[in-house]
Amino acid sequence: MGERLDNAEIVEIAKGLSFPADIVAVLERPCGYRDRDTVYACEELAGKGNQHALDALTLIAASSRQDAVAANSALGRIAHNRGSGMLTASFERINDPDCRCMLLVEIANAQGFNASRPEACSFLAGKLKEEKNQTVRWFIAWSLTRLAHNDGEAHFIEMLKDRQIDIGVMAAKTLEGVGTEKSLPALNDYSERMRKTQSPQHAGSAHPAEIARRALEAIKERCANPLEGKGSLMEAPNAFRKPPAGDGAKTLKNRT
């Protein structure tokens, strides 16, 4: 896992998802260096609500085809124009980790255009509990923090309870910038739990208990000085480290 899909794998997945014969035929056609006809055709269909065409773009974007970058750009345009509904549907249909992480990046990037953002946040929160692949889980959590922004405190508090240490750390760092007094009990519990845990140390990263302590101090200071504002994700540019390696989605680690 983690290697880009070749065209034969794309076609096999497409057939397994019962793509219409015309879309399968388009995917089977060899792709030249400047050939974007397949991407343009799929984007036009997906823009009209054709889910199979959106799935095809997702497969191409995560592949080794020469039109992969063009397909990724098309996904972004569709997400901006139509919101995240079709992307979350593709996430449900396609099990490949690279494809799923690609979709999660685009779901997050559509934040400013997404009229159904609360529904997307609820979808991601549910998937975080279900997903087993650690890299996909990291991208789910990252997308959730991007989408939820300043109105996602409840999601971040729930993420503190996550069994995957780097997701709890992500939540604590996010709450450092946007948390309110509602987060204090959960952060206290998280800090105590992490003190008792032999947490793996990451280069350049503080211990999770120390990260929680910083978040607690930042929130208490904001509560004492409310006129200084609530804060935002942009105040903590180093909040998110790279996703874990070892179980897929290697090609996407530098896209966030």
mmCIF file of C-alpha atoms in Angstrom:
data_model
loop_
_atom_site.group_PDB
_atom_site.id
_atom_site.type_symbol
_atom_site.label_atom_id
_atom_site.label_comp_id
_atom_site.label_asym_id
_atom_site.label_seq_id
_atom_site.Cartn_x
_atom_site.Cartn_y
_atom_site.Cartn_z
ATOM 1 C CA MET A 1 0.000 0.000 0.000
ATOM 2 C CA GLY A 2 1.019 3.581 -0.506
ATOM 3 C CA GLU A 3 2.180 3.198 -4.101
ATOM 4 C CA ARG A 4 0.189 5.047 -6.719
ATOM 5 C CA LEU A 5 -2.412 3.002 -8.570
ATOM 6 C CA ASP A 6 -1.574 1.943 -12.095
ATOM 7 C CA ASN A 7 -4.179 2.079 -14.835
ATOM 8 C CA ALA A 8 -5.011 -1.622 -14.650
ATOM 9 C CA GLU A 9 -5.818 -1.247 -10.943
ATOM 10 C CA ILE A 10 -8.012 1.775 -11.673
ATOM 11 C CA VAL A 11 -10.001 -0.165 -14.260
ATOM 12 C CA GLU A 12 -10.350 -3.136 -11.896
ATOM 13 C CA ILE A 13 -11.720 -0.908 -9.107
ATOM 14 C CA ALA A 14 -14.053 0.821 -11.575
ATOM 15 C CA LYS A 15 -15.487 -2.490 -12.720
ATOM 16 C CA GLY A 16 -15.858 -3.608 -9.099
ATOM 17 C CA LEU A 17 -17.907 -0.471 -8.416
ATOM 18 C CA SER A 18 -20.095 -1.188 -11.463
ATOM 19 C CA PHE A 19 -19.052 1.911 -13.397
ATOM 20 C CA PRO A 20 -21.016 2.416 -16.634
ATOM 21 C CA ALA A 21 -19.346 0.862 -19.654
ATOM 22 C CA ASP A 22 -18.637 4.246 -21.266
ATOM 23 C CA ILE A 23 -16.658 5.501 -18.247
ATOM 24 C CA VAL A 24 -14.736 2.212 -18.007
ATOM 25 C CA ALA A 25 -13.887 2.522 -21.702
ATOM 26 C CA VAL A 26 -12.576 6.049 -21.167
ATOM 27 C CA LEU A 27 -10.395 4.866 -18.277
ATOM 28 C CA GLU A 28 -9.007 1.988 -20.341
ATOM 29 C CA ARG A 29 -7.799 4.358 -23.048
ATOM 30 C CA PRO A 30 -4.035 5.141 -22.918
ATOM 31 C CA CYS A 31 -3.228 8.604 -21.572
ATOM 32 C CA GLY A 32 -0.642 10.746 -23.366
ATOM 33 C CA TYR A 33 1.570 13.415 -21.772
ATOM 34 C CA ARG A 34 -0.751 16.347 -22.491
ATOM 35 C CA ASP A 35 -3.933 14.331 -22.810
ATOM 36 C CA ARG A 36 -6.613 15.774 -20.538
ATOM 37 C CA ASP A 37 -9.677 14.601 -22.472
ATOM 38 C CA THR A 38 -10.564 11.920 -19.916
ATOM 39 C CA VAL A 39 -10.351 14.376 -17.019
ATOM 40 C CA TYR A 40 -12.374 17.026 -18.852
ATOM 41 C CA ALA A 41 -15.085 14.516 -19.757
ATOM 42 C CA CYS A 42 -15.325 13.168 -16.202
ATOM 43 C CA GLU A 43 -15.314 16.663 -14.699
ATOM 44 C CA GLU A 44 -18.176 17.744 -16.950
ATOM 45 C CA LEU A 45 -20.237 14.707 -15.944
ATOM 46 C CA ALA A 46 -19.369 15.030 -12.245
ATOM 47 C CA GLY A 47 -20.305 18.701 -12.357
ATOM 48 C CA LYS A 48 -23.798 17.575 -13.358
ATOM 49 C CA GLY A 49 -24.014 15.186 -10.415
ATOM 50 C CA ASN A 50 -22.690 11.952 -11.962
ATOM 51 C CA GLN A 51 -21.194 10.075 -8.989
ATOM 52 C CA HIS A 52 -19.389 7.488 -11.125
ATOM 53 C CA ALA A 53 -17.542 10.290 -12.922
ATOM 54 C CA LEU A 54 -16.486 11.786 -9.581
ATOM 55 C CA ASP A 55 -15.280 8.352 -8.475
ATOM 56 C CA ALA A 56 -13.295 8.077 -11.710
ATOM 57 C CA LEU A 57 -11.610 11.435 -11.061
ATOM 58 C CA THR A 58 -10.682 10.254 -7.568
ATOM 59 C CA LEU A 59 -9.087 7.091 -8.939
ATOM 60 C CA ILE A 60 -7.152 9.034 -11.574
ATOM 61 C CA ALA A 61 -5.965 11.624 -9.028
ATOM 62 C CA ALA A 62 -4.445 8.905 -6.832
ATOM 63 C CA SER A 63 -2.869 7.079 -9.779
ATOM 64 C CA SER A 64 0.411 7.114 -11.676
ATOM 65 C CA ARG A 65 -1.346 8.356 -14.825
ATOM 66 C CA GLN A 66 0.008 11.486 -16.477
ATOM 67 C CA ASP A 67 -3.301 13.278 -15.973
ATOM 68 C CA ALA A 68 -3.340 12.675 -12.198
ATOM 69 C CA VAL A 69 -2.585 16.303 -11.321
ATOM 70 C CA ALA A 70 -5.309 17.535 -13.664
ATOM 71 C CA ALA A 71 -7.774 15.141 -12.007
ATOM 72 C CA ASN A 72 -6.790 16.420 -8.572
ATOM 73 C CA SER A 73 -7.445 20.000 -9.701
ATOM 74 C CA ALA A 74 -10.817 18.934 -11.084
ATOM 75 C CA LEU A 75 -11.746 17.398 -7.725
ATOM 76 C CA GLY A 76 -10.975 20.706 -6.053
ATOM 77 C CA ARG A 77 -13.148 22.655 -8.485
ATOM 78 C CA ILE A 78 -16.064 20.279 -8.026
ATOM 79 C CA ALA A 79 -15.724 20.446 -4.239
ATOM 80 C CA HIS A 80 -15.780 24.240 -4.389
ATOM 81 C CA ASN A 81 -18.783 24.355 -6.696
ATOM 82 C CA ARG A 82 -20.886 21.553 -5.228
ATOM 83 C CA GLY A 83 -19.677 21.202 -1.633
ATOM 84 C CA SER A 84 -18.488 17.962 -0.087
ATOM 85 C CA GLY A 85 -21.512 15.699 -0.645
ATOM 86 C CA MET A 86 -20.193 13.871 -3.710
ATOM 87 C CA LEU A 87 -16.735 13.554 -2.146
ATOM 88 C CA THR A 88 -18.074 11.955 1.015
ATOM 89 C CA ALA A 89 -20.087 9.572 -1.177
ATOM 90 C CA SER A 90 -16.883 8.569 -2.991
ATOM 91 C CA PHE A 91 -15.183 8.072 0.377
ATOM 92 C CA GLU A 92 -17.898 5.563 1.260
ATOM 93 C CA ARG A 93 -17.575 3.740 -2.071
ATOM 94 C CA ILE A 94 -13.792 3.565 -2.531
ATOM 95 C CA ASN A 95 -11.699 1.669 0.038
ATOM 96 C CA ASP A 96 -8.215 2.448 -1.299
ATOM 97 C CA PRO A 97 -6.310 4.445 1.414
ATOM 98 C CA ASP A 98 -4.633 6.826 -1.045
ATOM 99 C CA CYS A 99 -7.962 7.633 -2.705
ATOM 100 C CA ARG A 100 -9.589 8.219 0.654
ATOM 101 C CA CYS A 101 -6.838 10.565 1.837
ATOM 102 C CA MET A 102 -7.025 12.446 -1.464
ATOM 103 C CA LEU A 103 -10.749 12.953 -0.915
ATOM 104 C CA LEU A 104 -10.217 14.093 2.677
ATOM 105 C CA VAL A 105 -7.797 16.788 1.540
ATOM 106 C CA GLU A 106 -10.340 18.098 -0.961
ATOM 107 C CA ILE A 107 -13.170 17.939 1.580
ATOM 108 C CA ALA A 108 -11.087 20.127 3.882
ATOM 109 C CA ASN A 109 -10.038 22.487 1.101
ATOM 110 C CA ALA A 110 -13.687 23.078 0.190
ATOM 111 C CA GLN A 111 -14.336 24.597 3.611
ATOM 112 C CA GLY A 112 -15.067 28.126 2.411
ATOM 113 C CA PHE A 113 -17.518 26.955 -0.255
ATOM 114 C CA ASN A 114 -19.227 24.153 1.632
ATOM 115 C CA ALA A 115 -22.852 25.011 2.374
ATOM 116 C CA SER A 116 -23.246 21.680 4.182
ATOM 117 C CA ARG A 117 -20.203 22.027 6.437
ATOM 118 C CA PRO A 118 -21.963 20.799 9.626
ATOM 119 C CA GLU A 119 -23.034 17.627 7.811
ATOM 120 C CA ALA A 120 -19.463 17.107 6.585
ATOM 121 C CA CYS A 121 -18.143 17.534 10.136
ATOM 122 C CA SER A 122 -20.632 14.991 11.469
ATOM 123 C CA PHE A 123 -19.658 12.586 8.683
ATOM 124 C CA LEU A 124 -15.948 12.929 9.506
ATOM 125 C CA ALA A 125 -16.504 12.556 13.250
ATOM 126 C CA GLY A 126 -18.375 9.316 12.607
ATOM 127 C CA LYS A 127 -15.703 7.984 10.260
ATOM 128 C CA LEU A 128 -12.975 8.771 12.796
ATOM 129 C CA LYS A 129 -14.608 6.269 15.141
ATOM 130 C CA GLU A 130 -14.989 3.603 12.443
ATOM 131 C CA GLU A 131 -11.758 3.808 10.434
ATOM 132 C CA LYS A 132 -8.928 1.362 11.215
ATOM 133 C CA ASN A 133 -6.142 2.641 8.940
ATOM 134 C CA GLN A 134 -4.007 5.053 11.006
ATOM 135 C CA THR A 135 -2.989 7.263 8.104
ATOM 136 C CA VAL A 136 -6.573 7.634 6.905
ATOM 137 C CA ARG A 137 -7.612 8.390 10.502
ATOM 138 C CA TRP A 138 -4.971 11.156 10.670
ATOM 139 C CA PHE A 139 -6.344 12.737 7.502
ATOM 140 C CA ILE A 140 -9.904 12.466 8.833
ATOM 141 C CA ALA A 141 -8.885 14.295 12.011
ATOM 142 C CA TRP A 142 -6.926 16.896 10.043
ATOM 143 C CA SER A 143 -9.875 17.522 7.724
ATOM 144 C CA LEU A 144 -12.192 17.816 10.707
ATOM 145 C CA THR A 145 -10.013 20.476 12.331
ATOM 146 C CA ARG A 146 -9.917 22.401 9.058
ATOM 147 C CA LEU A 147 -13.680 22.206 8.536
ATOM 148 C CA ALA A 148 -14.861 22.731 12.100
ATOM 149 C CA HIS A 149 -12.802 25.893 12.748
ATOM 150 C CA ASN A 150 -14.045 27.908 15.704
ATOM 151 C CA ASP A 151 -17.383 26.108 15.996
ATOM 152 C CA GLY A 152 -15.983 22.593 16.370
ATOM 153 C CA GLU A 153 -14.992 22.561 20.025
ATOM 154 C CA ALA A 154 -17.188 19.542 20.796
ATOM 155 C CA HIS A 155 -15.475 17.554 18.023
ATOM 156 C CA PHE A 156 -12.022 18.473 19.338
ATOM 157 C CA ILE A 157 -12.979 17.507 22.900
ATOM 158 C CA GLU A 158 -14.104 14.116 21.578
ATOM 159 C CA MET A 159 -10.822 13.741 19.673
ATOM 160 C CA LEU A 160 -8.915 14.062 22.971
ATOM 161 C CA LYS A 161 -10.337 10.639 23.877
ATOM 162 C CA ASP A 162 -9.028 9.012 20.685
ATOM 163 C CA ARG A 163 -6.837 5.922 21.052
ATOM 164 C CA GLN A 164 -4.383 7.249 18.432
ATOM 165 C CA ILE A 165 -1.959 9.526 20.275
ATOM 166 C CA ASP A 166 -1.204 11.919 17.420
ATOM 167 C CA ILE A 167 -4.928 12.631 16.973
ATOM 168 C CA GLY A 168 -5.275 13.589 20.629
ATOM 169 C CA VAL A 169 -2.228 15.821 20.243
ATOM 170 C CA MET A 170 -3.789 17.446 17.178
ATOM 171 C CA ALA A 171 -6.949 18.153 19.170
ATOM 172 C CA ALA A 172 -5.017 19.625 22.103
ATOM 173 C CA LYS A 173 -3.019 21.915 19.822
ATOM 174 C CA THR A 174 -6.184 23.024 18.077
ATOM 175 C CA LEU A 175 -7.892 23.769 21.388
ATOM 176 C CA GLU A 176 -4.882 25.844 22.393
ATOM 177 C CA GLY A 177 -5.943 28.252 19.663
ATOM 178 C CA VAL A 178 -9.746 27.999 19.744
ATOM 179 C CA GLY A 179 -10.801 26.321 22.988
ATOM 180 C CA THR A 180 -13.004 27.873 25.671
ATOM 181 C CA GLU A 181 -13.654 27.028 29.311
ATOM 182 C CA LYS A 182 -15.775 24.099 28.059
ATOM 183 C CA SER A 183 -12.537 22.346 27.057
ATOM 184 C CA LEU A 184 -10.813 22.645 30.435
ATOM 185 C CA PRO A 185 -12.163 19.451 32.095
ATOM 186 C CA ALA A 186 -11.415 17.316 29.034
ATOM 187 C CA LEU A 187 -7.909 18.775 28.699
ATOM 188 C CA ASN A 188 -7.240 18.152 32.397
ATOM 189 C CA ASP A 189 -8.319 14.527 32.001
ATOM 190 C CA TYR A 190 -6.244 14.183 28.834
ATOM 191 C CA SER A 191 -3.179 15.662 30.536
ATOM 192 C CA GLU A 192 -3.455 13.274 33.490
ATOM 193 C CA ARG A 193 -3.970 10.303 31.194
ATOM 194 C CA MET A 194 -0.948 11.208 29.074
ATOM 195 C CA ARG A 195 1.260 11.589 32.151
ATOM 196 C CA LYS A 196 0.593 7.929 32.897
ATOM 197 C CA THR A 197 1.184 6.860 29.302
ATOM 198 C CA GLN A 198 4.518 5.937 27.782
ATOM 199 C CA SER A 199 3.901 8.154 24.790
ATOM 200 C CA PRO A 200 6.329 7.874 21.846
ATOM 201 C CA GLN A 201 8.395 11.013 21.421
ATOM 202 C CA HIS A 202 8.528 12.641 18.015
ATOM 203 C CA ALA A 203 11.425 14.771 16.827
ATOM 204 C CA GLY A 204 10.769 18.389 17.672
ATOM 205 C CA SER A 205 7.526 17.592 19.491
ATOM 206 C CA ALA A 206 6.770 18.023 23.187
ATOM 207 C CA HIS A 207 5.207 15.262 25.290
ATOM 208 C CA PRO A 208 1.392 15.151 24.935
ATOM 209 C CA ALA A 209 0.979 16.056 28.613
ATOM 210 C CA GLU A 210 3.081 19.186 28.068
ATOM 211 C CA ILE A 211 1.040 20.091 24.984
ATOM 212 C CA ALA A 212 -2.135 19.751 27.055
ATOM 213 C CA ARG A 213 -0.630 21.957 29.780
ATOM 214 C CA ARG A 214 0.093 24.680 27.223
ATOM 215 C CA ALA A 215 -3.455 24.453 25.909
ATOM 216 C CA LEU A 216 -4.865 24.746 29.421
ATOM 217 C CA GLU A 217 -2.761 27.828 30.117
ATOM 218 C CA ALA A 218 -3.742 29.465 26.822
ATOM 219 C CA ILE A 219 -7.457 28.894 27.419
ATOM 220 C CA LYS A 220 -7.282 30.146 31.013
ATOM 221 C CA GLU A 221 -5.488 33.271 29.817
ATOM 222 C CA ARG A 222 -8.175 33.879 27.188
ATOM 223 C CA CYS A 223 -10.897 33.426 29.796
ATOM 224 C CA ALA A 224 -9.153 35.976 32.010
ATOM 225 C CA ASN A 225 -8.728 38.411 29.104
ATOM 226 C CA PRO A 226 -11.821 37.917 26.914
ATOM 227 C CA LEU A 227 -11.319 41.138 24.973
ATOM 228 C CA GLU A 228 -8.223 39.667 23.335
ATOM 229 C CA GLY A 229 -10.422 37.317 21.328
ATOM 230 C CA LYS A 230 -11.053 33.642 21.089
ATOM 231 C CA GLY A 231 -8.101 32.795 18.892
ATOM 232 C CA SER A 232 -7.955 30.801 15.698
ATOM 233 C CA LEU A 233 -6.228 27.875 14.064
ATOM 234 C CA MET A 234 -3.878 30.295 12.326
ATOM 235 C CA GLU A 235 -2.292 31.198 15.675
ATOM 236 C CA ALA A 236 -0.667 27.772 15.887
ATOM 237 C CA PRO A 237 1.135 27.223 12.557
ATOM 238 C CA ASN A 238 3.018 24.198 13.904
ATOM 239 C CA ALA A 239 -0.058 22.497 15.282
ATOM 240 C CA PHE A 240 -0.080 19.624 12.846
ATOM 241 C CA ARG A 241 2.843 17.315 12.186
ATOM 242 C CA LYS A 242 2.962 14.923 9.259
ATOM 243 C CA PRO A 243 0.689 11.843 9.297
ATOM 244 C CA PRO A 244 2.052 8.485 10.491
ATOM 245 C CA ALA A 245 3.883 6.270 8.023
ATOM 246 C CA GLY A 246 3.469 2.594 7.403
ATOM 247 C CA ASP A 247 -0.078 1.875 6.314
ATOM 248 C CA GLY A 248 -0.710 3.717 3.096
ATOM 249 C CA ALA A 249 -1.203 7.186 1.660
ATOM 250 C CA LYS A 250 2.553 7.781 1.373
ATOM 251 C CA THR A 251 2.097 9.909 -1.713
ATOM 252 C CA LEU A 252 -0.065 12.471 0.110
ATOM 253 C CA LYS A 253 2.062 13.400 3.110
ATOM 254 C CA ASN A 254 3.390 16.586 1.594
ATOM 255 C CA ARG A 255 0.036 17.872 0.319
ATOM 256 C CA THR A 256 -1.158 19.271 3.650
#
